GROMACS .gro file of C-alpha atoms in nm:
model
  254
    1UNK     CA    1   0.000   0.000   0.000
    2UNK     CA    2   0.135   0.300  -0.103
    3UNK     CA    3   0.136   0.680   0.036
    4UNK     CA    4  -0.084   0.775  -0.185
    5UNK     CA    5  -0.342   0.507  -0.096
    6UNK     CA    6  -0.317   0.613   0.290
    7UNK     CA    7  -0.419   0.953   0.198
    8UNK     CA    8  -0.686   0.845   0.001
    9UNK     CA    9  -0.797   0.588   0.291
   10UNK     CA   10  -0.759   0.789   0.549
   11UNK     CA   11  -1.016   1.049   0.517
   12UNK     CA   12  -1.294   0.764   0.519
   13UNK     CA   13  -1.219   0.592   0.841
   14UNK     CA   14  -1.370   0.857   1.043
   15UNK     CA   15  -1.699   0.828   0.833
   16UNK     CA   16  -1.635   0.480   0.883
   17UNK     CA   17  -1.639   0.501   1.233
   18UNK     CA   18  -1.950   0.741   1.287
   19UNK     CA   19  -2.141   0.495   1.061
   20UNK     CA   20  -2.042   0.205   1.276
   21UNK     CA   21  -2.119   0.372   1.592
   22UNK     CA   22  -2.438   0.481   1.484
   23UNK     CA   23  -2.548   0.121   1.357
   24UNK     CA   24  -2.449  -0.009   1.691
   25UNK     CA   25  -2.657   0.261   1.913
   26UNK     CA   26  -2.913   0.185   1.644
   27UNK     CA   27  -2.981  -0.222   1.675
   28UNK     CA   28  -2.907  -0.202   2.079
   29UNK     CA   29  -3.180   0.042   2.161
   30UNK     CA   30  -3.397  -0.160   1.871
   31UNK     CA   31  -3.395  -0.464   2.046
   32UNK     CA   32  -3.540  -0.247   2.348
   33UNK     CA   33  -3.837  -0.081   2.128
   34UNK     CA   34  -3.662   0.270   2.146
   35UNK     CA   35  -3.598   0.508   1.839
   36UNK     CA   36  -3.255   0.617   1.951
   37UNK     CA   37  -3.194   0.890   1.696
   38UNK     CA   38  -3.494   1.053   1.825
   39UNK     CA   39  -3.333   1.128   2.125
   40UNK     CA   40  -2.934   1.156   1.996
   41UNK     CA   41  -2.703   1.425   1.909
   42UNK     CA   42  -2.459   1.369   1.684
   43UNK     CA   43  -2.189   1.485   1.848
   44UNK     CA   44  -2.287   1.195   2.080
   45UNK     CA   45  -2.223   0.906   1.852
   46UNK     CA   46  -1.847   0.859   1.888
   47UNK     CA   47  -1.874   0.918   2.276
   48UNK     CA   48  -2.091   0.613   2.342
   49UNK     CA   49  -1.957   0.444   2.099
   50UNK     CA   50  -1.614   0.461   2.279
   51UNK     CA   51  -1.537   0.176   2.435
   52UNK     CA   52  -1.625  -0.040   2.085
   53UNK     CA   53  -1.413   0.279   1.889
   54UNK     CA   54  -1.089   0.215   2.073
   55UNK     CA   55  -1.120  -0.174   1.949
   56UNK     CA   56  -1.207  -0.090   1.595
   57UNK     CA   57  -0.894   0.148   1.580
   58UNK     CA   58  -0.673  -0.121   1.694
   59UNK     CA   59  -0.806  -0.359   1.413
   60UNK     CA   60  -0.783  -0.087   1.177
   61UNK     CA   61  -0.416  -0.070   1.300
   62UNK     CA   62  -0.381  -0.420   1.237
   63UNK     CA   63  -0.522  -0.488   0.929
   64UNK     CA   64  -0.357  -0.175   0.724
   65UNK     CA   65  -0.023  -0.303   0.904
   66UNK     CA   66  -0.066  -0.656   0.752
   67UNK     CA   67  -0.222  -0.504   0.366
   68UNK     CA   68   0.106  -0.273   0.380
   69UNK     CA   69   0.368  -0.612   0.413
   70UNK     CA   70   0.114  -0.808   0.243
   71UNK     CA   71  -0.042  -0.636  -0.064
   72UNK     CA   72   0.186  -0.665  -0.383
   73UNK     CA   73   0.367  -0.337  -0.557
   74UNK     CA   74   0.183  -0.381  -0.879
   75UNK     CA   75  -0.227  -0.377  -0.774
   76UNK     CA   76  -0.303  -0.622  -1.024
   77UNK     CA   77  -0.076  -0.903  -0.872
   78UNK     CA   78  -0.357  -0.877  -0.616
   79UNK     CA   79  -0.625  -0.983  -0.843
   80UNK     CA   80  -0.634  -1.355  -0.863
   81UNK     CA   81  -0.686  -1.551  -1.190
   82UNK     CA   82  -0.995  -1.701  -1.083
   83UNK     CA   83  -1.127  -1.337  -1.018
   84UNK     CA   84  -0.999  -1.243  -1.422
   85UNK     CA   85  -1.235  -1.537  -1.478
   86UNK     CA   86  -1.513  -1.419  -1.342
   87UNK     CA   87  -1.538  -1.164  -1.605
   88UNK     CA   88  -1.681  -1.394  -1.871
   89UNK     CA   89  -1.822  -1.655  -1.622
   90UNK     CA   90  -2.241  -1.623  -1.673
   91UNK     CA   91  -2.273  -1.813  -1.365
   92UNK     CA   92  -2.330  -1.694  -1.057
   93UNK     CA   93  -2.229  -1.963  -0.836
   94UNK     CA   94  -1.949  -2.037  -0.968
   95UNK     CA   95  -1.835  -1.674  -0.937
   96UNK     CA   96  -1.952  -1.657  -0.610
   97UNK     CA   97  -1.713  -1.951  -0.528
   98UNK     CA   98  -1.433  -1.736  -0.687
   99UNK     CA   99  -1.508  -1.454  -0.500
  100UNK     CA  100  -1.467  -1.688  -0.171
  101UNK     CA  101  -1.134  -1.787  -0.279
  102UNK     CA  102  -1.058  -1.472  -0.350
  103UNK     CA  103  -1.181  -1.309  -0.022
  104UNK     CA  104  -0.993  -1.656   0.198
  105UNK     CA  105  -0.922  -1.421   0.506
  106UNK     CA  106  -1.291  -1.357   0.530
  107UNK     CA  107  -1.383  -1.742   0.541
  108UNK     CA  108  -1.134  -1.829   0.764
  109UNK     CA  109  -1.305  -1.558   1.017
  110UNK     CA  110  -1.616  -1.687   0.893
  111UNK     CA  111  -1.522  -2.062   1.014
  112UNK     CA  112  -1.338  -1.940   1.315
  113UNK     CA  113  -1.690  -1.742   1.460
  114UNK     CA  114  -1.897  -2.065   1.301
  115UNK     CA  115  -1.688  -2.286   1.536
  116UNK     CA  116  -1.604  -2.092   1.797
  117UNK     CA  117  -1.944  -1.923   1.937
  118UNK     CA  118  -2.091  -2.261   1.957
  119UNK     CA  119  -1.819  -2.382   2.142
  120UNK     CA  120  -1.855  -2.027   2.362
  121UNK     CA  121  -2.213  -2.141   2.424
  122UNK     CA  122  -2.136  -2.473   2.552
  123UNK     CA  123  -1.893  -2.321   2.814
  124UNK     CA  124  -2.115  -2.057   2.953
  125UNK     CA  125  -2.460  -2.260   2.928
  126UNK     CA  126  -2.639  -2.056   2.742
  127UNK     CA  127  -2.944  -2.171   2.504
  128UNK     CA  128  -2.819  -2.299   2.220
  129UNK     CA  129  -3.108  -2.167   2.042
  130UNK     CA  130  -2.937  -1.811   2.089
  131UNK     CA  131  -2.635  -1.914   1.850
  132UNK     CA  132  -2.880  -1.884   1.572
  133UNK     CA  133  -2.910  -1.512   1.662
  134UNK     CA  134  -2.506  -1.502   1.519
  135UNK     CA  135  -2.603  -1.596   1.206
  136UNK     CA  136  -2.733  -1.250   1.091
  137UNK     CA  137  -2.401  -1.129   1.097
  138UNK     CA  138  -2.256  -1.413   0.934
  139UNK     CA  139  -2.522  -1.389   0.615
  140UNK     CA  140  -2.435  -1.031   0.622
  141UNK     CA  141  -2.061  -1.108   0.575
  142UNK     CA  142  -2.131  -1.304   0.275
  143UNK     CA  143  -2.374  -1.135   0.076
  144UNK     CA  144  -2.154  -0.836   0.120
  145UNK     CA  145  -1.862  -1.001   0.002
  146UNK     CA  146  -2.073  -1.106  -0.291
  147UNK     CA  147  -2.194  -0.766  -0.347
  148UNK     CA  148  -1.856  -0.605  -0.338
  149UNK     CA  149  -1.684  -0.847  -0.641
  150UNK     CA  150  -1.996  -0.811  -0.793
  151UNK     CA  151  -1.940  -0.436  -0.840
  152UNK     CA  152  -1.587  -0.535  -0.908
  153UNK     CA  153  -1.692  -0.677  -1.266
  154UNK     CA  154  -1.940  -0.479  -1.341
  155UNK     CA  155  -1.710  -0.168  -1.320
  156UNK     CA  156  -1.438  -0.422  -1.527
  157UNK     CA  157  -1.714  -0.472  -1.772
  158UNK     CA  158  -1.823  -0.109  -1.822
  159UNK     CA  159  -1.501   0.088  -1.801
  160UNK     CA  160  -1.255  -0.202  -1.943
  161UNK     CA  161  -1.023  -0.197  -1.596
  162UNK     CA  162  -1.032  -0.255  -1.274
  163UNK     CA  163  -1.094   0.001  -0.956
  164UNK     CA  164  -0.862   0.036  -0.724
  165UNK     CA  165  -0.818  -0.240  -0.481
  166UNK     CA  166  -0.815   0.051  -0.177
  167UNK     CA  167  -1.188   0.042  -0.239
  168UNK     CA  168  -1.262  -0.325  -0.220
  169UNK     CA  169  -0.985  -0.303   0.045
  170UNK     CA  170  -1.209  -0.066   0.265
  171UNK     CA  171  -1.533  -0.258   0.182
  172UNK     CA  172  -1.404  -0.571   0.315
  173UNK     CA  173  -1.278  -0.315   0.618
  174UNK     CA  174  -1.630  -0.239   0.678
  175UNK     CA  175  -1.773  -0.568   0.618
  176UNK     CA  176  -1.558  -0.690   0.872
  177UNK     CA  177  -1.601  -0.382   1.146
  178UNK     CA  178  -1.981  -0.417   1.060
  179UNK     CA  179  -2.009  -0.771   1.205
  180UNK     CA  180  -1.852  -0.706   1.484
  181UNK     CA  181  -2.062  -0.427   1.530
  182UNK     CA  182  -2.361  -0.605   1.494
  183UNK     CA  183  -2.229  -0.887   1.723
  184UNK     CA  184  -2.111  -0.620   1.979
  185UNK     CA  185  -2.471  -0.462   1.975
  186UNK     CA  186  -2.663  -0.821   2.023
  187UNK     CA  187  -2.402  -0.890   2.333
  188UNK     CA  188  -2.498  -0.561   2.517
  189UNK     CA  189  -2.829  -0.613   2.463
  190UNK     CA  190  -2.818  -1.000   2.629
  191UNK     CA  191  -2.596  -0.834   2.882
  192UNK     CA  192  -2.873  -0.556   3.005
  193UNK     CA  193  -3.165  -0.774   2.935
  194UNK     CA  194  -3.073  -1.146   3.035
  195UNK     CA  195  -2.751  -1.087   3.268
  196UNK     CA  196  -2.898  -0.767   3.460
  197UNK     CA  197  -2.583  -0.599   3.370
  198UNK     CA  198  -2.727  -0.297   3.516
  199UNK     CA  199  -2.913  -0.470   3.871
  200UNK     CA  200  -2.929  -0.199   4.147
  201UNK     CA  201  -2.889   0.120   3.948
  202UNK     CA  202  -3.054   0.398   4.066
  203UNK     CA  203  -3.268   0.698   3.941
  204UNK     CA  204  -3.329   0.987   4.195
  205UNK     CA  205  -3.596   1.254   4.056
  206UNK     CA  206  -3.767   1.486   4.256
  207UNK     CA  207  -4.049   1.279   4.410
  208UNK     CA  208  -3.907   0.949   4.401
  209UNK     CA  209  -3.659   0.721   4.339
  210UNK     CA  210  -3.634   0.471   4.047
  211UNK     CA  211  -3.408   0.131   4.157
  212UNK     CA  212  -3.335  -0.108   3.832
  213UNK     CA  213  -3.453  -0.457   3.871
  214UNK     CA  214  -3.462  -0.788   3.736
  215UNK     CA  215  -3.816  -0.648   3.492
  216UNK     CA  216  -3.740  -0.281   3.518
  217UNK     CA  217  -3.386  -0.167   3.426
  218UNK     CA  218  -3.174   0.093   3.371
  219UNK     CA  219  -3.071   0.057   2.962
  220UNK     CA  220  -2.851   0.340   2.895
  221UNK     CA  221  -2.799   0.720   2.825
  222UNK     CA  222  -2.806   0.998   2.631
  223UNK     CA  223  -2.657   1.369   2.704
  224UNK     CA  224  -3.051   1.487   2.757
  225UNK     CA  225  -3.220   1.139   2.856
  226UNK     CA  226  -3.232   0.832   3.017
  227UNK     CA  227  -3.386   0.478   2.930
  228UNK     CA  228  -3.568   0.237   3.164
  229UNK     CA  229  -3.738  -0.078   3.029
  230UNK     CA  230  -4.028  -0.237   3.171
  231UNK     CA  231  -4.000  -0.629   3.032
  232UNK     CA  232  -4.378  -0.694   3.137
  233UNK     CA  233  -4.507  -0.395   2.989
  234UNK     CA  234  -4.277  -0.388   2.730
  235UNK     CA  235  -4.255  -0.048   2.695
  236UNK     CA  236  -3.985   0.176   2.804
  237UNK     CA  237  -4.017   0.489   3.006
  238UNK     CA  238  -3.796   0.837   2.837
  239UNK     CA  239  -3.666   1.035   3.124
  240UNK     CA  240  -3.514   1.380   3.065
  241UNK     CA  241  -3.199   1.527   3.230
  242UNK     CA  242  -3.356   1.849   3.384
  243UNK     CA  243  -3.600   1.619   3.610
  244UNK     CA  244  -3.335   1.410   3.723
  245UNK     CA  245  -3.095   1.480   4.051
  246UNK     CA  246  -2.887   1.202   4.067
  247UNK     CA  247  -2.812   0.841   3.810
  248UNK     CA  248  -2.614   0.613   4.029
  249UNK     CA  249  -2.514   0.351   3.816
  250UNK     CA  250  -2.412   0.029   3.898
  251UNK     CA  251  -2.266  -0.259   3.680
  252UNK     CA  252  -2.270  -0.629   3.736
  253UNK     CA  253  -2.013  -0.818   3.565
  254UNK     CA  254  -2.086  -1.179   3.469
   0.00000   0.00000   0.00000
C-alpha cells in the first residue's frame, strides 16, 4: 500500500467510524423498542460508541499493518486468476465460489466465529437456540462479500479496468467492522436484558426514586435522557436530564 493510498484511505475511516457507531446505538436500543436517533445528538455518537471505537482502531491498525507487508507493488498481482475469470463466467455460483477464494481471510473468520461461538455457548450454558441469533451477521458477511466483487466486474465490464483495490480493500474493512458491530450490539443487549448488567442502578428525581430490577432496568444514556425498560409492559419509560438529581449507576459483571 502506497502513500498515496493512505491519503486516500484515510479520510474515510472517520466516516467509517460514525457509521459504525451509529449502527451499533441503532440495533441495541432496537432490540429495546426505542428510536434512539430521536433522542441523539450527533456529536454523541463517537462518545458512546467509545469503548467499541478504541477496538475498531486497533483492528484498523492491524489490518492496514498486515495489507502494507502483504499487498503486492503492482495492484493487479492482487487480483487472482480465478477473479480475471469471473469476467466472462455467466454463472453466478461459480463466481460466487471465486469470489470466496478470493476473499480466503474472510472465510477463515467466517469458520473461526462458526466454530467458535458454539463452542462459547457450551462453556457458559447458554441456550443454544441463541447461536442462531449469530447468524445474521454471518449472512451479512457473505452477501456483502458477494456484493462487493460483484461491483468489481461490473465496473471491469463497463469501463474495461479494474478500480482500485483501496476500495474493495475498505469494503471488506467495513464488512468486517460491521459484524462485529452487529455482534457487539446483540451482546450488550443479552448483557442488560438477560444478565442484569445494570441490577441496582438507581434513578433519583424529585419525588421518588427509580431502583433497576430484574423487569425494570436501567438501559442506557443519552446527554438529555435516560432509558428504563419495563419487560412486562414492554414499553420503556424516556426520562429527561432536567427532572433528574442524581443516576447512580451500577454494573454487574458476569
Amino acid at each position: 500500500m502506497t502513500k498515496e493510498d493512505y491519503k486516500f484511505y484515510v479520510p474515510y475511516l472517520g466516516t467509517l467510524l460514525i457509521l459504525l457507531g451509529a449502527t451499533k446505538l441503532t440495533i441495541y436500543y432496537s432490540l429495546f423498542g426505542v428510536n434512539i436517533a430521536s433522542y441523539l445528538e450527533f456529536s454523541e455518537i463517537l462518545t458512546l460508541f467509545l469503548n467499541d471505537l478504541l477496538y475498531f482502531i486497533a483492528i484498523i491498525f492491524i489490518v492496514n499493518l498486515l495489507m502494507f507487508l502483504m499487498q503486492p507493488n503492482n495492484e493487479l498481482e492482487n487480483i487472482s486468476k480465478g477473479l480475471h475469470d469471473t469476467l466472462t463466467e455467466k454463472n453466478l455460483l461459480k463466481r460466487i465460489l471465486a469470489y470466496a477464494v478470493n476473499g480466503i481471510n474472510l472465510l477463515i473468520l467466517t469458520l473461526i466465529w462458526v466454530i467458535g461461538i458454539p463452542f462459547w455457548f457450551w462453556l457458559s450454558k447458554l441456550p443454544f437456540t441463541t447461536y442462531l441469533y449469530y447468524f445474521y451477521p454471518i449472512l451479512c458477511l457473505i452477501l456483502l462479500l458477494t456484493i462487493i466483487y460483484e461491483t468489481r466486474r461490473q465496473w471491469f465490464i463497463k469501463f474495461k479496468e479494474h478500480p482500485k483495490m483501496i476500495y474493495t480493500n475498505l469494503a471488506k474493512l467495513f464488512i468486517i467492522l460491521l459484524g462485529l458491530t452487529i455482534s457487539s450490539a446483540y451482546q450488550d443487549f443479552k448483557s442488560v436484558k438477560t444478565n442484569k448488567k445494570y441490577l441496582g442502578t438507581t434513578l433519583k428525581l424529585s419525588d421518588r426514586n427509580v431502583v433497576s430490577d430484574s423487569s425494570y432496568y436501567y438501559i442506557g444514556k443519552t446527554r438529555n435522557f435516560i432509558f428504563f425498560h419495563d419487560q412486562k409492559k414492554k414499553i420503556n419509560d424516556i426520562f429527561p436530564m432536567n427532572e433528574i438529581k442524581m443516576l447512580t449507576e451500577k454494573k454487574n459483571n458476569h
